[in-house]
CSV table of C-alpha atoms in Angstrom, one decimal:
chain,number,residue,atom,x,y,z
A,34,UNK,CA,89.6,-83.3,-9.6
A,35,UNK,CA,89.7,-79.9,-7.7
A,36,UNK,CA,92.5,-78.2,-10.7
A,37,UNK,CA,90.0,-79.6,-13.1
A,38,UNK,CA,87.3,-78.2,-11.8
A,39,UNK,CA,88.8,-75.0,-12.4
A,40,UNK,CA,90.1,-74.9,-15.5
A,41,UNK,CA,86.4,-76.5,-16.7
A,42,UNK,CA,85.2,-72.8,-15.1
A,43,UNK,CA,87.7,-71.3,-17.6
A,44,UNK,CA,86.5,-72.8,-19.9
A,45,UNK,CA,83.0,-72.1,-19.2
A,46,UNK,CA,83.3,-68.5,-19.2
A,47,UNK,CA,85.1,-69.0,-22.9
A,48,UNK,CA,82.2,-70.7,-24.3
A,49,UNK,CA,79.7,-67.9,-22.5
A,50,UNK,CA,81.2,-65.3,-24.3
A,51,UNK,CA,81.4,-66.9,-27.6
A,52,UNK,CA,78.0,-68.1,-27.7
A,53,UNK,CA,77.1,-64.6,-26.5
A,54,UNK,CA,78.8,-64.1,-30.3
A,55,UNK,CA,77.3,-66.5,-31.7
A,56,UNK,CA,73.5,-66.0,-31.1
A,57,UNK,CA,74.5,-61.9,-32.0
A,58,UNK,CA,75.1,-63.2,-35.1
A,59,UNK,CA,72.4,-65.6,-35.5
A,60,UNK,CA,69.9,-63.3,-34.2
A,61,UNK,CA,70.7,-60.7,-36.6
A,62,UNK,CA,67.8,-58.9,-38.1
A,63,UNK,CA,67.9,-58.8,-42.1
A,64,UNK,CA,67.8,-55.3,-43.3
A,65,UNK,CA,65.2,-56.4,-45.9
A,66,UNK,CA,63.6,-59.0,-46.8
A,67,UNK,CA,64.8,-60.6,-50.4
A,68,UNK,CA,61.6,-60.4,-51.7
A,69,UNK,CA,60.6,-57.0,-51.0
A,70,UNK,CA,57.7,-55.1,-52.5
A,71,UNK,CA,59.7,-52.0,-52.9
A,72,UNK,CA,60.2,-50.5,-56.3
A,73,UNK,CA,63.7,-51.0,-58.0
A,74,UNK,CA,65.4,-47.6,-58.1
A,75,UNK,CA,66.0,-46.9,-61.9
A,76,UNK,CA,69.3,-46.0,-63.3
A,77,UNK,CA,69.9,-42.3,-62.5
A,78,UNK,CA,71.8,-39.1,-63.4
A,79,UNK,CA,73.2,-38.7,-59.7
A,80,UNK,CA,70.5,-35.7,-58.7
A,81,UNK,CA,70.6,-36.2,-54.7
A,82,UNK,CA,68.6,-34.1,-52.4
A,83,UNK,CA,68.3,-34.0,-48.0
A,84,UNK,CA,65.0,-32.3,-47.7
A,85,UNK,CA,65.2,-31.2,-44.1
A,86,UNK,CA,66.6,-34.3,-42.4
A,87,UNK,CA,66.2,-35.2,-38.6
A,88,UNK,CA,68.9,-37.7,-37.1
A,89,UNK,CA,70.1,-39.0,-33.8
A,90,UNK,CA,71.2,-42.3,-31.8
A,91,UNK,CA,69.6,-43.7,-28.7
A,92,UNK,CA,67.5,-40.4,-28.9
A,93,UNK,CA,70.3,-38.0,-28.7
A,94,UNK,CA,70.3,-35.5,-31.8
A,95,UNK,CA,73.0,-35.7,-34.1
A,96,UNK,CA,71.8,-34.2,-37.7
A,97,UNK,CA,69.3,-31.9,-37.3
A,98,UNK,CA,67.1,-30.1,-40.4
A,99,UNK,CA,69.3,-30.4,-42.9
A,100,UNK,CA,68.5,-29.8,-46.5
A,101,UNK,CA,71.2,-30.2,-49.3
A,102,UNK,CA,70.5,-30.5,-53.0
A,103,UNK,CA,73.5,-31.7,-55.6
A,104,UNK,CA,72.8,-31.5,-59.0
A,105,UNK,CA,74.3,-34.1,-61.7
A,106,UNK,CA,78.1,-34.3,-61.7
A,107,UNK,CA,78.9,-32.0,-58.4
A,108,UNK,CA,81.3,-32.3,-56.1
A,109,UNK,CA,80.1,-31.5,-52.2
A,110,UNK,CA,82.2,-31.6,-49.8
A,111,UNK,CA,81.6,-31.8,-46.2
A,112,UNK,CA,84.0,-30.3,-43.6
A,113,UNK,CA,83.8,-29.5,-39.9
A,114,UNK,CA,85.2,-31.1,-36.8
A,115,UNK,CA,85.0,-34.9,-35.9
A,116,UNK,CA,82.0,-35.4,-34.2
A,117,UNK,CA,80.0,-33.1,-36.8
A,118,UNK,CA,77.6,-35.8,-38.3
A,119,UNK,CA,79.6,-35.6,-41.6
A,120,UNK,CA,79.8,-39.4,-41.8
A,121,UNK,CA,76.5,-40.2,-40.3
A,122,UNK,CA,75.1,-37.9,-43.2
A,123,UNK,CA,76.5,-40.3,-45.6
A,124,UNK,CA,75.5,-42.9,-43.9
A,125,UNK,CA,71.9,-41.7,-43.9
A,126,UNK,CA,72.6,-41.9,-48.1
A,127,UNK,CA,73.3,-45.0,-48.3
A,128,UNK,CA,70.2,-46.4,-46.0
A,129,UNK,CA,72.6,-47.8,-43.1
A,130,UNK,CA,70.5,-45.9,-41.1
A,131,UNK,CA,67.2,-44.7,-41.8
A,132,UNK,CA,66.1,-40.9,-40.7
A,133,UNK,CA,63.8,-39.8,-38.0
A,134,UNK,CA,62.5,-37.0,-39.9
A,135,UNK,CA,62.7,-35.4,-43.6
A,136,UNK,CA,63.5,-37.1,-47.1
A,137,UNK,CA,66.1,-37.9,-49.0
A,138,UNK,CA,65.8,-38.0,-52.8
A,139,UNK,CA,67.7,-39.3,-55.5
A,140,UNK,CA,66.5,-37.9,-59.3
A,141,UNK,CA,63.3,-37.4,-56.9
A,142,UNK,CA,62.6,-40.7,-55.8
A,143,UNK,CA,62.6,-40.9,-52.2
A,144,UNK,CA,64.9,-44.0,-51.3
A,145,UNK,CA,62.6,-45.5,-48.5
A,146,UNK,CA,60.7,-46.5,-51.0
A,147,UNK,CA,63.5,-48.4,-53.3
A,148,UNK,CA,65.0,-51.9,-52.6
A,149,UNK,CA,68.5,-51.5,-51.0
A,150,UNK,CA,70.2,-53.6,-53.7
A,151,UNK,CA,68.9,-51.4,-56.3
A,152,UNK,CA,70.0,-47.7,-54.1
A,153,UNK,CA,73.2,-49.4,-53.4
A,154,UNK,CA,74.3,-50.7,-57.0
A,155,UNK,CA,74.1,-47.0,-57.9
A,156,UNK,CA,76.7,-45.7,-55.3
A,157,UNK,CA,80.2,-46.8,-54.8
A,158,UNK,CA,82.5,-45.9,-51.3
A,159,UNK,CA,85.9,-44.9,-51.1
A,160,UNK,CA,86.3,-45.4,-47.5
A,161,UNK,CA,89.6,-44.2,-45.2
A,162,UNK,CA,90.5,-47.8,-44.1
A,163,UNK,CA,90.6,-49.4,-47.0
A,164,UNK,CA,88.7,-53.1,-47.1
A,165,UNK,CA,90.7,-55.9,-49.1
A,166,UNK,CA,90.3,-59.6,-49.4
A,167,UNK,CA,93.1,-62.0,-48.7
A,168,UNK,CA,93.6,-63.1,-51.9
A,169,UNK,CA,94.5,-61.7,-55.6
A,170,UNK,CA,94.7,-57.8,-57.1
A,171,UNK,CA,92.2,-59.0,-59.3
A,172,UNK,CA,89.7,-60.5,-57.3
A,173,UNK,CA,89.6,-57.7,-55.3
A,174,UNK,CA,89.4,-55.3,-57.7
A,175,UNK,CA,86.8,-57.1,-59.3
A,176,UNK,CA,84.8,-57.7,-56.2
A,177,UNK,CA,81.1,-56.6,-56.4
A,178,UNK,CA,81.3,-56.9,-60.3
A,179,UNK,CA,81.9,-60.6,-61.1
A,180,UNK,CA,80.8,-60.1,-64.5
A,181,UNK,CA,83.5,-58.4,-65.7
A,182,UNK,CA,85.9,-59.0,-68.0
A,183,UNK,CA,89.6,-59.6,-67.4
A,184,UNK,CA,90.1,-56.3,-69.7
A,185,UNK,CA,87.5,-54.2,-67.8
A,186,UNK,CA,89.7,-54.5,-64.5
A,187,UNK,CA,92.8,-54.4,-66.2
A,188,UNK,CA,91.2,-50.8,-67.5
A,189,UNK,CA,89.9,-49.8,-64.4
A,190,UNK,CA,93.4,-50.2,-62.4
A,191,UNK,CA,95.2,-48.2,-65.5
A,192,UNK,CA,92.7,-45.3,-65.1
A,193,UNK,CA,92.8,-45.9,-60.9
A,194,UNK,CA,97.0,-45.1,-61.5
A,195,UNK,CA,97.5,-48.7,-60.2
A,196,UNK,CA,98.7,-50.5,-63.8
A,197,UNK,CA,102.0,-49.9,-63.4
A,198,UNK,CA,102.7,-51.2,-60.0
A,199,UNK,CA,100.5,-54.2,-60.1
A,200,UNK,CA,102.6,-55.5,-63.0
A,201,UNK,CA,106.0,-55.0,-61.2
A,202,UNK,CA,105.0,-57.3,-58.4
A,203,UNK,CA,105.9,-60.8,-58.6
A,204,UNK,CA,102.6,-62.7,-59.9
A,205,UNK,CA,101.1,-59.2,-61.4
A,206,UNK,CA,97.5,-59.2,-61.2
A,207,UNK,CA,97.5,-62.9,-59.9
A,208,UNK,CA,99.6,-61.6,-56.6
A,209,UNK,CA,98.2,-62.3,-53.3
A,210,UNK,CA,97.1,-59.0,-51.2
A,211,UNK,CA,97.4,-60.7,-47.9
A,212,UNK,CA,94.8,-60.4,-45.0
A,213,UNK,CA,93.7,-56.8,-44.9
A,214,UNK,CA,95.7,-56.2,-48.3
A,215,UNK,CA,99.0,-56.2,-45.7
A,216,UNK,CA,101.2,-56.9,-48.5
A,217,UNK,CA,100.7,-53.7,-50.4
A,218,UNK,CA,101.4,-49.9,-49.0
A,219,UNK,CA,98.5,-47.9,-47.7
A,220,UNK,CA,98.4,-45.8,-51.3
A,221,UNK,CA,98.4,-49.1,-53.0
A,222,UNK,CA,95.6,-50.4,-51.2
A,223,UNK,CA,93.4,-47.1,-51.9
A,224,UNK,CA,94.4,-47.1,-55.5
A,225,UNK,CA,93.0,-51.0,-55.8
A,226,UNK,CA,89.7,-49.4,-54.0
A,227,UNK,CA,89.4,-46.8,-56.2
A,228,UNK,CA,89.7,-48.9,-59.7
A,229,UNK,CA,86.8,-51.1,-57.6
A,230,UNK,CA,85.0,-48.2,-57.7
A,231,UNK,CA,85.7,-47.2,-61.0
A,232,UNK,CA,84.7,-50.9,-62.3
A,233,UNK,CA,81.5,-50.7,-60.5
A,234,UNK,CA,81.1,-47.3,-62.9
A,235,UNK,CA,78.5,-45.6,-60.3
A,236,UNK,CA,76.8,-42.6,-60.7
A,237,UNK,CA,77.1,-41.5,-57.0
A,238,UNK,CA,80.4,-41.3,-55.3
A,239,UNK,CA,80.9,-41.1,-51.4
A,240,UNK,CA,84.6,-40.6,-50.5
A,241,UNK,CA,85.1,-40.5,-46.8
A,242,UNK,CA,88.6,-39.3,-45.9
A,243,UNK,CA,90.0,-41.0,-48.4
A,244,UNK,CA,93.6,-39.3,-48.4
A,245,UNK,CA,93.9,-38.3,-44.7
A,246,UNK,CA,96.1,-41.5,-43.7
A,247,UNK,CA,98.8,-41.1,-46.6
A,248,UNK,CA,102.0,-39.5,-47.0
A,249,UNK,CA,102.2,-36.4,-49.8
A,250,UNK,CA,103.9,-38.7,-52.4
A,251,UNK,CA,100.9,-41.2,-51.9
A,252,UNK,CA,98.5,-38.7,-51.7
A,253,UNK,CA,98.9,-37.0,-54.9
A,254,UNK,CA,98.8,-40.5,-57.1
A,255,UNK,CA,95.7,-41.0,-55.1
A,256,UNK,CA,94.7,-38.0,-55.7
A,257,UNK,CA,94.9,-38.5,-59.4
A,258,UNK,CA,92.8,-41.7,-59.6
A,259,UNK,CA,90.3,-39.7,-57.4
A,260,UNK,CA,89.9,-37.2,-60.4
A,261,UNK,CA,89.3,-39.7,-62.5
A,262,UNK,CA,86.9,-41.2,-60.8
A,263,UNK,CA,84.9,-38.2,-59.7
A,264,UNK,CA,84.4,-37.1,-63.4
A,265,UNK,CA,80.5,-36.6,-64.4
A,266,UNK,CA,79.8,-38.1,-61.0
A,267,UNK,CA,77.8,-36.5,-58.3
A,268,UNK,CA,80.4,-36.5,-55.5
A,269,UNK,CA,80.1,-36.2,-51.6
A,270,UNK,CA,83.7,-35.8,-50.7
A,271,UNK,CA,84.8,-35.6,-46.1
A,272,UNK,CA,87.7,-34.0,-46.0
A,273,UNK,CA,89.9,-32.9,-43.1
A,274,UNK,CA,92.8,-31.3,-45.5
A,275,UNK,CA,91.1,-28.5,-46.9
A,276,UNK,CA,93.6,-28.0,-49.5
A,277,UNK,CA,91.9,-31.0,-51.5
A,278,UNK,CA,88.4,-29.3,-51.7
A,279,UNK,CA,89.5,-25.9,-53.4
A,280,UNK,CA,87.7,-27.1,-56.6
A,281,UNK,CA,84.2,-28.2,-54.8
A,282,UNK,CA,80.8,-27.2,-56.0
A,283,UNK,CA,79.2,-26.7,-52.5
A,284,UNK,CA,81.0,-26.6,-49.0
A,285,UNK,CA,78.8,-27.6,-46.6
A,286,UNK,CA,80.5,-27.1,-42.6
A,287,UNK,CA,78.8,-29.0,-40.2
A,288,UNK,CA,78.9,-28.3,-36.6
A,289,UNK,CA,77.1,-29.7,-34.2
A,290,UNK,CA,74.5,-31.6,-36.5
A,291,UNK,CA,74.1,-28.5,-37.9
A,292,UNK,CA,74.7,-26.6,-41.5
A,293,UNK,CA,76.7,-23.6,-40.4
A,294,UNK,CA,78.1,-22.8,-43.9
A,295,UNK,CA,77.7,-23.1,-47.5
A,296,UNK,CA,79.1,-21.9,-50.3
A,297,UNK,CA,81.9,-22.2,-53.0
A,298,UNK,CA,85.7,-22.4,-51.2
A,299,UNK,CA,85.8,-18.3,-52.3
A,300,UNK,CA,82.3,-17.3,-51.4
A,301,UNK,CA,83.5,-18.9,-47.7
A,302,UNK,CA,86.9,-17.3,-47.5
A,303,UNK,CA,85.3,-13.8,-48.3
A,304,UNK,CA,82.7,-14.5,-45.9
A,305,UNK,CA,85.3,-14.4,-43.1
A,306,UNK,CA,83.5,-17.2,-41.2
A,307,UNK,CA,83.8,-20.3,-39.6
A,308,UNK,CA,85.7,-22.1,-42.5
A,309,UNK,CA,87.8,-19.0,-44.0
A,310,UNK,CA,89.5,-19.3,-39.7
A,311,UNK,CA,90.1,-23.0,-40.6
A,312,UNK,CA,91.8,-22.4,-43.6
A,313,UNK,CA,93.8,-19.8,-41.8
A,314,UNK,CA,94.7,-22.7,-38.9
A,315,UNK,CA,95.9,-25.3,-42.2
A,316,UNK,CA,97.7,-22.6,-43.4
A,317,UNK,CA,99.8,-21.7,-40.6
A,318,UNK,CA,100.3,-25.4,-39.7
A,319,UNK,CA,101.6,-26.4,-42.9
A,320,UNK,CA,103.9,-23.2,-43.3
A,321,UNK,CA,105.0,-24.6,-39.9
């Protein structure tokens, strides 16, 4: 009786902590209600503007008054150290957060006023860690668009640079990923995310890191699939490796919540600032 009574105490604390899981889940506020009197959010040409946007966690400031405006089909990348606010500012983009101050706009319609489903079916993420299902290359590269055809994904993975080695594996596009896509190479895995993006055919793109974990062979076939997806697409591109933002539209360094540079890559490097000595540090360390 005593050695039971302690393991029922082990037990007990097991069952504490899982409940503790268990009603987190349960109690977990919707982020809006299914039937929502918000407007749809038409179908849009990819305009995006932060109009002076006020940010921060638990009351500590992390973006403070920033204002960026990306026309059609631009590329704008953020840069800075981690820690900046470049993936909170994203974030803020995609309603995952909502601000504490300012406006965000997309083609001028403020997107606290639009139904999440309808803001979010017009952006698509390419994230660092990839996210795969266990189970087929096609059904997750289809996932999020289960109206598509068998040709429409078979398209998306040829223009994603992921065609060829989908059909060298044994089942093709009828292979199991694994759990967490473990049966496939990181540069694999982000080449399946990319043709989900590209099948989802959005007009704004949000690629966070989306190269930083990969090797240079892997990095330039994703790189590839990222030009193709990123063409008449308003683009907001965080990137640690410099080297693959020469060709942006805007620059925007972050530091410390705060816009401390803008401007084309050769506007910045002639400006002898913040960025241009970054450059110079990736320089030296890959001459190294």
């Amino acid at each position: 009786p005593v050695k039971t009574l302690g393991q029922f105490n082990n037990v007990l604390q097991q069952c504490l902590a899982s409940a503790e899981r268990i009603f987190h889940i349960l109690d977990f506020r919707e982020e809006e209600p299914k039937k929502s009197s918000k407007a749809q959010l038409p179908t849009v040409t990819g305009e995006v503007q932060f109009c002076n946007v006020f940010f921060g966690y638990n009351q500590q400031p992390v973006l403070k008054n920033i204002s960026i405006h990306a026309k059609p089909g631009e590329v704008v990348a953020l840069v800075g150290a981690s820690g900046s606010g470049k993936t909170t500012l994203l974030n803020l983009l995609l309603r995952f957060y909502e601000v504490d101050s300012g406006e965000i706009l997309i083609d001028g319609h403020p997107i606290s006023e639009v139904t999440l489903a309808s803001l979010r079916r017009q952006i698509a993420i390419v994230p660092q860690d990839t996210i795969l299902f266990d189970g087929t290359v096609i059904d997750n590269i289809g996932y999020g668009c289960p109206a598509a055809t068998r040709e429409m994904l078979i398209e998306a993975a040829k223009r994603a640079n992921a065609h060829d080695f989908i059909t060298q594996m044994p089942n093709g596009y009828e292979t199991s990923v694994g759990e967490s896509g473990l049966k496939l190479s990181g540069g694999q895995q982000q080449r399946i995310s990319i043709a989900r993006s590209i099948l989802k055919n959005p007009q704004i793109l949000v690629l966070d890191e989306a190269t930083s974990a990969l090797d240079s062979k892997s990095e330039a076939l994703v790189q590839d699939s990222l030009t193709n997806l990123m063409k008449r697409r308003t683009s907001f591109v965080i990137a640690h490796r410099l080297s693959t933002i020469v060709n942006a539209d805007q620059i925007i360094l972050l530091e410390d919540g705060e816009i401390l540079e803008r401007g084309t890559q050769k506007e910045l490097l002639a400006k002898g600032g913040r960025f241009a000595e970054l450059w110079s540090l990736q320089d030296a360390n890959q001459a190294d």
